[in-house]
Coordinates of C-alpha atoms in Angstrom, one line a residue:
A1 CA -51.9 46.5 -130.5
F2 CA -49.5 43.7 -129.7
A3 CA -51.6 41.9 -127.1
K4 CA -52.9 39.1 -129.3
A5 CA -51.6 37.7 -132.6
G6 CA -53.5 39.0 -135.6
E7 CA -55.3 41.7 -133.6
A8 CA -53.6 44.8 -134.9
Q9 CA -55.6 47.9 -134.6
G10 CA -56.1 51.1 -136.7
A11 CA -54.4 51.2 -140.0
A12 CA -52.7 47.8 -139.4
H13 CA -56.0 46.0 -139.2
P14 CA -56.9 44.1 -142.4
N15 CA -60.4 45.7 -142.6
F16 CA -59.3 49.3 -142.1
S17 CA -60.8 51.5 -144.7
D18 CA -58.1 53.2 -146.7
T19 CA -60.4 54.5 -149.5
L20 CA -59.5 58.1 -148.7
W21 CA -55.8 57.4 -148.8
R22 CA -53.7 58.5 -151.7
S23 CA -52.4 55.9 -154.2
V24 CA -48.6 56.0 -154.8
D25 CA -46.2 54.1 -157.0
L26 CA -43.1 52.6 -155.5
P27 CA -40.3 53.6 -155.0
H28 CA -41.7 56.6 -153.2
D29 CA -40.2 59.5 -151.2
W30 CA -42.7 61.7 -149.5
A31 CA -40.2 64.2 -148.2
V32 CA -39.3 65.6 -151.6
E33 CA -42.9 66.6 -152.1
L34 CA -43.1 68.6 -148.9
P35 CA -42.7 72.4 -149.0
F36 CA -39.4 74.0 -148.0
V37 CA -39.2 75.6 -144.5
N38 CA -37.0 78.4 -143.4
H39 CA -35.7 77.2 -140.1
D40 CA -32.4 77.7 -138.2
D41 CA -32.3 74.2 -136.6
P42 CA -29.2 72.4 -137.9
E43 CA -31.1 69.2 -138.5
V44 CA -33.5 71.0 -140.8
K45 CA -30.7 72.8 -142.7
S46 CA -28.8 69.6 -143.3
H47 CA -31.8 67.8 -144.7
G48 CA -32.6 70.2 -147.5
Y49 CA -34.9 72.5 -145.4
K50 CA -37.7 70.0 -145.5
P51 CA -40.1 69.6 -142.6
V52 CA -39.0 66.1 -141.6
G53 CA -37.6 65.3 -138.2
R54 CA -38.4 65.6 -134.5
L55 CA -39.6 69.2 -134.9
F56 CA -42.2 68.1 -137.5
P57 CA -44.0 65.0 -136.3
A58 CA -47.0 65.6 -138.5
S59 CA -45.0 65.1 -141.7
S60 CA -42.4 62.7 -140.4
I61 CA -44.5 59.5 -140.1
G62 CA -46.2 57.8 -143.0
W63 CA -48.3 54.6 -143.5
Y64 CA -48.4 52.3 -146.5
R65 CA -51.0 49.6 -147.2
R66 CA -51.0 47.1 -150.0
A67 CA -53.7 44.6 -150.8
F68 CA -52.7 41.5 -152.9
S69 CA -53.8 38.0 -153.6
I70 CA -51.9 34.7 -153.6
P71 CA -53.4 31.9 -155.7
A72 CA -54.3 28.6 -153.9
A73 CA -51.8 26.8 -156.2
D74 CA -49.0 28.4 -154.3
R75 CA -49.8 26.5 -151.1
G76 CA -46.7 24.7 -150.0
R77 CA -44.3 27.3 -151.4
R78 CA -42.4 29.8 -149.2
I79 CA -43.4 33.4 -149.9
T80 CA -41.4 36.4 -148.7
V81 CA -41.6 40.1 -149.0
Q82 CA -38.2 41.9 -149.6
F83 CA -37.6 45.6 -149.1
D84 CA -34.5 47.0 -150.7
G85 CA -34.6 50.2 -148.6
V86 CA -37.1 52.1 -146.4
Y87 CA -36.3 55.4 -144.8
R88 CA -36.7 54.8 -141.9
D89 CA -37.7 52.7 -138.8
A90 CA -40.3 50.5 -140.4
M91 CA -42.9 48.4 -138.6
I92 CA -44.6 45.7 -140.7
W93 CA -47.9 43.8 -140.4
C94 CA -49.4 41.1 -142.6
N95 CA -53.2 40.5 -142.2
G96 CA -53.1 42.1 -138.8
H97 CA -50.1 40.1 -137.6
Y98 CA -47.1 42.0 -136.5
L99 CA -44.0 40.8 -138.4
G100 CA -41.2 42.9 -137.0
R101 CA -39.3 46.1 -137.2
H102 CA -36.3 47.4 -139.2
A103 CA -34.6 50.6 -138.0
G104 CA -31.8 51.1 -140.6
G105 CA -32.6 53.4 -143.5
Y106 CA -30.2 51.9 -146.0
T107 CA -30.0 48.1 -145.6
P108 CA -32.5 45.6 -147.2
F109 CA -34.7 43.4 -145.1
S110 CA -37.2 40.7 -145.7
F111 CA -40.0 38.7 -143.9
D112 CA -41.5 35.3 -144.6
L113 CA -45.2 35.7 -145.1
T114 CA -46.1 32.1 -145.6
D115 CA -47.8 31.3 -142.3
Y116 CA -49.9 34.5 -142.4
L117 CA -51.3 34.3 -145.9
R118 CA -54.9 33.6 -146.9
Y119 CA -54.6 31.7 -150.2
G120 CA -57.1 32.7 -152.9
Q121 CA -58.3 35.6 -150.8
R122 CA -57.4 39.2 -150.1
N123 CA -54.2 39.8 -148.1
T124 CA -53.0 43.1 -146.6
L125 CA -49.5 44.3 -146.0
T126 CA -49.1 47.4 -143.8
L127 CA -46.0 49.5 -143.1
R128 CA -45.6 52.3 -140.6
V129 CA -42.5 54.4 -141.5
D130 CA -41.0 56.9 -139.1
A131 CA -38.4 59.3 -140.5
S132 CA -38.1 61.4 -137.4
Q133 CA -34.6 60.3 -136.6
Y134 CA -31.8 60.9 -139.1
E135 CA -28.7 58.9 -139.9
G136 CA -26.8 61.3 -142.1
W137 CA -26.3 65.0 -142.4
F138 CA -27.6 65.2 -145.9
Y139 CA -31.0 64.8 -147.6
E140 CA -32.3 61.4 -146.8
G141 CA -35.9 61.4 -147.9
A142 CA -38.7 59.5 -146.3
G143 CA -40.7 56.4 -147.1
I144 CA -40.3 53.2 -149.2
Y145 CA -37.8 54.8 -151.5
R146 CA -36.3 51.5 -153.0
H147 CA -37.9 48.5 -154.7
V148 CA -40.1 46.0 -153.0
W149 CA -40.3 42.3 -154.2
L150 CA -42.6 39.4 -153.5
N151 CA -40.6 36.2 -153.8
K152 CA -41.9 32.7 -154.2
Y153 CA -39.8 29.6 -153.9
A154 CA -39.8 25.9 -153.0
P155 CA -39.2 24.9 -149.4
L156 CA -35.8 23.6 -150.6
H157 CA -34.2 26.6 -152.2
L158 CA -31.1 28.8 -152.5
A159 CA -30.8 30.9 -149.4
E160 CA -31.0 34.7 -149.4
Y161 CA -27.6 36.0 -150.5
G162 CA -26.7 32.3 -151.0
I163 CA -24.3 32.7 -153.9
F164 CA -20.8 34.0 -153.4
A165 CA -18.4 33.9 -156.4
R166 CA -14.7 34.8 -156.3
S167 CA -11.8 34.2 -158.6
T168 CA -8.1 34.0 -158.9
I169 CA -6.3 34.8 -162.2
D170 CA -2.9 33.6 -163.1
Q171 CA -1.1 33.2 -166.4
G172 CA -4.1 33.6 -168.6
R173 CA -6.3 31.2 -166.6
A174 CA -9.0 31.9 -164.1
E175 CA -10.1 29.7 -161.2
V176 CA -13.7 30.6 -160.2
T177 CA -14.9 29.4 -156.8
V178 CA -18.6 29.6 -156.2
E179 CA -20.2 29.0 -152.7
T180 CA -23.8 28.0 -152.9
T181 CA -26.0 27.8 -149.8
V182 CA -29.1 25.7 -149.9
E183 CA -31.8 26.0 -147.2
N184 CA -34.4 23.4 -146.3
L185 CA -37.6 24.7 -144.9
A186 CA -39.5 21.5 -145.6
A187 CA -40.8 19.2 -142.8
A188 CA -38.5 16.3 -143.8
A189 CA -34.8 15.9 -144.6
A190 CA -33.9 16.5 -148.2
E191 CA -31.3 15.5 -150.7
G192 CA -30.6 16.8 -154.1
L193 CA -28.0 18.5 -156.4
V194 CA -26.8 22.0 -157.0
R195 CA -25.5 22.7 -160.5
V196 CA -23.5 25.9 -161.4
D197 CA -23.1 27.0 -165.0
L198 CA -20.7 29.8 -165.8
L199 CA -21.8 31.7 -169.0
D200 CA -20.0 34.4 -170.8
S201 CA -21.7 37.6 -172.1
S202 CA -22.8 35.8 -175.2
G203 CA -24.5 33.0 -173.2
R204 CA -21.8 30.4 -174.1
L205 CA -21.0 27.9 -171.4
A206 CA -17.5 28.6 -170.0
G207 CA -17.6 25.9 -167.3
R208 CA -19.9 23.7 -165.1
S209 CA -19.8 22.2 -161.7
S210 CA -22.3 20.0 -159.8
Q211 CA -22.4 19.0 -156.1
L212 CA -24.7 16.5 -154.4
F213 CA -26.1 17.0 -150.9
N214 CA -28.0 14.6 -148.7
A215 CA -29.7 14.4 -145.3
L216 CA -30.2 18.1 -145.2
Q217 CA -32.3 18.4 -142.1
P218 CA -35.4 20.6 -141.7
L219 CA -34.6 24.3 -140.9
A220 CA -30.9 23.6 -141.8
A221 CA -28.7 25.0 -144.5
A222 CA -25.7 23.5 -146.4
T223 CA -22.9 25.4 -148.2
L224 CA -21.4 23.6 -151.2
L225 CA -18.1 24.6 -152.9
H226 CA -17.8 24.7 -156.7
T227 CA -14.6 25.2 -158.7
I228 CA -14.6 26.1 -162.4
S229 CA -11.5 26.7 -164.5
V230 CA -11.7 29.2 -167.4
E231 CA -8.9 29.3 -170.0
E232 CA -8.2 32.7 -171.5
P233 CA -10.9 34.5 -169.5
R234 CA -12.3 37.8 -170.6
L235 CA -11.5 40.3 -167.8
W236 CA -13.7 43.0 -166.4
S237 CA -12.1 46.4 -166.9
L238 CA -13.1 50.1 -167.1
E239 CA -12.9 50.0 -170.9
N240 CA -14.4 46.6 -171.4
P241 CA -16.6 45.6 -168.4
H242 CA -17.2 42.0 -169.5
L243 CA -19.7 40.2 -167.3
Y244 CA -20.1 36.5 -166.8
T245 CA -23.2 34.9 -165.4
V246 CA -23.2 32.3 -162.6
R247 CA -26.4 30.4 -163.3
T248 CA -27.3 28.2 -160.3
F249 CA -29.8 25.4 -160.2
V250 CA -31.2 23.3 -157.3
E251 CA -32.5 19.9 -158.5
Q252 CA -34.4 17.3 -156.6
G253 CA -35.3 14.0 -158.2
G254 CA -34.0 15.3 -161.5
V255 CA -36.4 18.3 -161.4
I256 CA -35.2 21.9 -161.2
I257 CA -37.0 23.5 -158.2
D258 CA -35.0 26.7 -157.9
H259 CA -32.6 28.8 -160.0
L260 CA -30.8 32.1 -159.9
D261 CA -28.6 34.2 -162.2
T262 CA -25.8 36.1 -160.6
P263 CA -23.7 38.5 -162.8
I264 CA -19.9 38.5 -161.9
G265 CA -16.7 39.9 -163.3
L266 CA -13.3 38.3 -163.4
R267 CA -10.6 40.8 -162.5
T268 CA -7.6 41.4 -160.1
V269 CA -7.3 44.4 -157.7
Q270 CA -4.2 45.5 -155.8
F271 CA -3.4 48.5 -153.6
D272 CA 0.4 49.0 -153.3
P273 CA 1.8 51.5 -150.8
D274 CA 4.5 52.6 -153.2
R275 CA 3.0 52.2 -156.7
G276 CA -0.7 52.9 -156.2
F277 CA -3.7 51.0 -157.5
F278 CA -3.7 48.2 -160.1
L279 CA -6.6 46.7 -162.0
N280 CA -5.7 43.5 -163.8
G281 CA -2.1 44.2 -163.2
E282 CA -2.3 47.6 -164.9
P283 CA -1.8 50.9 -163.0
V284 CA -5.0 53.0 -162.7
K285 CA -5.2 56.6 -161.4
I286 CA -8.4 56.7 -159.3
Q287 CA -10.4 59.8 -160.3
G288 CA -13.5 59.5 -158.3
V289 CA -16.5 61.3 -156.8
C290 CA -18.4 61.2 -153.5
C291 CA -22.1 61.0 -154.3
H292 CA -25.2 61.0 -152.1
Q293 CA -28.0 58.7 -153.3
D294 CA -30.6 61.4 -154.0
H295 CA -30.9 63.3 -157.3
G296 CA -31.9 66.9 -157.8
G297 CA -35.6 67.4 -158.2
V298 CA -36.3 63.7 -157.7
G299 CA -35.3 63.0 -154.0
S300 CA -34.2 59.6 -152.9
A301 CA -36.7 57.4 -154.9
L302 CA -34.7 57.3 -158.1
P303 CA -35.9 55.5 -161.2
D304 CA -33.6 52.7 -162.3
G305 CA -32.8 54.6 -165.5
L306 CA -31.5 57.6 -163.6
Q307 CA -28.9 55.4 -161.9
E308 CA -27.5 54.4 -165.3
Y309 CA -27.7 58.0 -166.5
R310 CA -25.7 59.2 -163.6
I311 CA -22.9 56.7 -164.1
R312 CA -22.8 57.3 -167.9
R313 CA -22.5 61.1 -167.4
L314 CA -19.8 60.7 -164.8
K315 CA -17.8 58.5 -167.1
E316 CA -18.1 61.1 -169.9
M317 CA -16.6 63.6 -167.5
G318 CA -13.6 61.5 -167.0
C319 CA -14.6 59.9 -163.7
N320 CA -13.7 56.2 -163.1
A321 CA -14.7 55.7 -159.4
Y322 CA -17.7 56.3 -157.2
R323 CA -18.0 56.4 -153.4
T324 CA -21.4 55.6 -152.0
S325 CA -21.4 58.5 -149.6
H326 CA -22.2 57.7 -146.9
N327 CA -24.3 54.6 -146.8
P328 CA -25.1 51.3 -148.6
P329 CA -26.3 52.1 -152.1
T330 CA -29.3 50.8 -154.0
P331 CA -28.6 47.6 -155.9
E332 CA -29.4 49.2 -159.2
L333 CA -26.5 51.6 -158.8
L334 CA -24.0 48.8 -158.5
D335 CA -25.6 47.0 -161.4
A336 CA -25.0 50.1 -163.5
C337 CA -21.4 50.3 -162.3
D338 CA -20.8 46.7 -163.2
R339 CA -22.3 47.1 -166.7
L340 CA -20.6 50.4 -167.5
G341 CA -17.2 50.0 -165.9
M342 CA -17.0 52.2 -162.8
L343 CA -15.0 51.4 -159.7
V344 CA -16.9 51.6 -156.4
M345 CA -16.0 52.3 -152.8
D346 CA -18.9 50.7 -151.0
E347 CA -19.6 52.4 -147.6
H348 CA -21.3 51.3 -144.4
R349 CA -23.5 53.8 -142.6
L350 CA -22.8 53.2 -138.9
M351 CA -19.6 52.3 -137.1
G352 CA -20.1 49.9 -134.2
S353 CA -19.8 46.4 -132.9
S354 CA -23.2 45.9 -131.5
P355 CA -25.3 43.0 -132.9
E356 CA -27.6 45.3 -134.8
I357 CA -24.8 47.2 -136.5
L358 CA -22.8 44.1 -137.3
E359 CA -25.9 42.5 -138.8
E360 CA -26.3 45.5 -141.1
L361 CA -22.6 45.2 -142.1
E362 CA -23.1 41.5 -142.8
T363 CA -26.1 42.2 -145.0
L364 CA -24.2 44.9 -146.9
V365 CA -21.3 42.6 -147.6
K366 CA -23.4 39.5 -148.5
R367 CA -25.5 41.5 -150.8
D368 CA -22.7 43.4 -152.7
R369 CA -19.7 41.0 -152.7
N370 CA -20.4 39.6 -156.1
H371 CA -20.2 43.0 -157.8
P372 CA -16.9 43.3 -159.7
S373 CA -17.2 47.1 -159.6
V374 CA -16.7 47.1 -155.8
I375 CA -13.0 47.3 -155.1
L376 CA -13.1 48.7 -151.5
W377 CA -15.3 48.4 -148.4
S378 CA -15.5 51.5 -146.3
L379 CA -16.3 51.1 -142.6
G380 CA -17.5 54.7 -142.2
N381 CA -16.8 58.4 -142.5
E382 CA -15.5 61.1 -140.2
E383 CA -16.4 59.5 -136.9
Y384 CA -14.8 62.3 -134.9
V385 CA -15.7 60.9 -131.5
I386 CA -13.8 57.6 -132.0
Q387 CA -11.6 57.8 -135.0
G388 CA -8.4 58.8 -133.2
N389 CA -8.7 56.7 -130.0
E390 CA -8.6 53.1 -128.7
T391 CA -12.3 52.7 -128.9
G392 CA -12.3 53.5 -132.7
A393 CA -9.5 51.0 -133.2
A394 CA -11.3 48.3 -131.3
I395 CA -14.6 48.8 -133.1
A396 CA -12.9 48.9 -136.5
S397 CA -11.0 45.7 -135.7
T398 CA -14.2 43.8 -134.8
M399 CA -16.0 45.1 -137.9
M400 CA -13.0 44.1 -140.1
A401 CA -12.9 40.6 -138.6
R402 CA -16.6 40.0 -139.5
L403 CA -16.1 41.5 -143.0
R404 CA -13.0 39.4 -143.8
R405 CA -14.8 36.3 -142.9
L406 CA -17.5 37.1 -145.4
D407 CA -15.2 38.5 -148.1
P408 CA -11.5 37.7 -147.7
G409 CA -10.6 39.0 -151.2
R410 CA -11.2 42.8 -150.9
T411 CA -9.4 45.3 -148.7
I412 CA -10.9 47.9 -146.4
T413 CA -10.7 51.7 -145.8
Y414 CA -12.3 54.5 -143.8
G415 CA -12.8 58.1 -144.6
A416 CA -10.8 60.0 -141.9
N417 CA -10.7 63.8 -141.4
I418 CA -7.9 63.6 -138.9
G419 CA -4.3 64.7 -138.8
P420 CA -1.1 62.8 -139.3
D421 CA -1.5 60.8 -136.1
A422 CA -1.3 57.1 -137.0
G423 CA -3.3 55.9 -133.9
G424 CA -7.0 55.0 -133.6
I425 CA -8.7 53.6 -136.7
N426 CA -5.7 54.6 -138.8
A427 CA -3.5 52.1 -136.9
V428 CA -5.6 49.1 -137.9
I429 CA -7.2 50.0 -141.2
P430 CA -5.5 48.4 -144.3
V431 CA -5.9 51.4 -146.6
R432 CA -5.7 54.9 -145.0
G433 CA -8.4 57.2 -146.3
F434 CA -7.9 61.0 -146.3
N435 CA -10.8 63.4 -146.2
Y436 CA -9.2 66.7 -147.2
K437 CA -5.5 66.8 -147.4
R438 CA -5.2 70.2 -145.8
V439 CA -6.2 68.4 -142.5
G440 CA -4.2 65.2 -143.0
A441 CA -0.6 66.3 -143.5
I442 CA -0.1 63.4 -145.9
D443 CA 3.7 63.6 -146.2
R444 CA 4.2 63.4 -142.5
Y445 CA 1.7 60.5 -142.1
R446 CA 3.4 58.7 -145.0
S447 CA 6.8 58.9 -143.3
S448 CA 5.4 57.2 -140.2
R449 CA 3.5 54.5 -142.1
P450 CA 5.3 53.7 -145.3
D451 CA 3.8 50.3 -145.5
Q452 CA 0.2 51.5 -145.7
P453 CA -1.5 52.4 -149.0
L454 CA -3.2 55.8 -149.0
I455 CA -6.2 57.1 -150.8
G456 CA -8.0 60.4 -151.0
T457 CA -11.5 59.4 -149.9
E458 CA -13.0 62.9 -150.0
E459 CA -11.4 65.9 -151.6
G460 CA -12.7 69.1 -153.1
S461 CA -11.3 72.2 -154.7
T462 CA -13.5 74.2 -152.3
V463 CA -11.2 73.3 -149.4
C464 CA -7.8 72.5 -151.0
T465 CA -5.9 72.7 -154.3
R466 CA -4.0 70.1 -156.2

């Protein structure tokens, strides 16, 4: 029911009895537990022959409830719930109040719970998850399949995705630029200081910058720019993936009220149309794989340790690059790639320029742009309706304009299964991606676009030979 605030009915009501419900640990994928079904429908086939989708409404919608308490001492703080990924189409209530809806199955989302909480008492968070619609053509799972976090912070705090670090390296010296965004949710204007410490992997201070802010009005945000010079920096590479830490503090009246650690890597990346790919000025042959996020026998709700296991095994096989096929990955995968030295092509799920799709693209870029492992953004994959025409070029151009504003340092590609025609998305994309060279006629395309770097975004010995 949406008629009156706080008057949710059924399972969304705070007093609903869930004593007969099953207890589960998060992350959770209910689809992997379902029996296999032998069905000719293409949707069922492409999703692992599991009974999830429009043909199986009884096993395609799930409800989650979580009771929790917030101590009275937390009054005055802002408290949010953050979902790293829910598949799919989630509706959320807190104490019977409807918070909102998030349709995308691969992007994170959060809600501020502060106004709805009962301090020192029982609170209830309820989710309705509907996996009937599919976004991919591969096993996608169902449910709260990534981590969920309860965050507490002062009214004056670092904004969500409020740290963006980038660097330039020249002649043995790195210039690290850190953008910090402070948000004021207090009732009065605020002033204070943001301090950024850059630490190496041993915890030693490599540089520091402080910036003052004042008269930050209620419900406003301010972005401060910090510059730190590092002599003889240790570079992030495949063989030695050295990570620095950007440690950010917000101080008010000399008291630290918020802080955040952000791992970063210092490295240079270049795609040259004639010479190939360069990491830190050295040529690297990209030997990559396209991987879906699920794992055999586990489904989509992977333990964090399995993310690291996968990357370690791929490196042992001689792999040095990973494409997140075909959707934004879980953060723990990118963390593993940062630590272990694996290049990443980070892919968006839906191509489009509507507000919803552009918002999802912005979330992806803001969330992942500090990862040194990410060397390429991918706008999409095999969008056969639009990839060769003017509509595709227009959509790609709009998406790239938004992306470049958020991350001007990385380049962009798209996985195209289309012939040598240089029109459509290929005409505007900086790095042309080829899905299956038997389709692409690479030599003919190369002669028409000698200025454009090319990359094999999806190849396999099942459909072509070297």
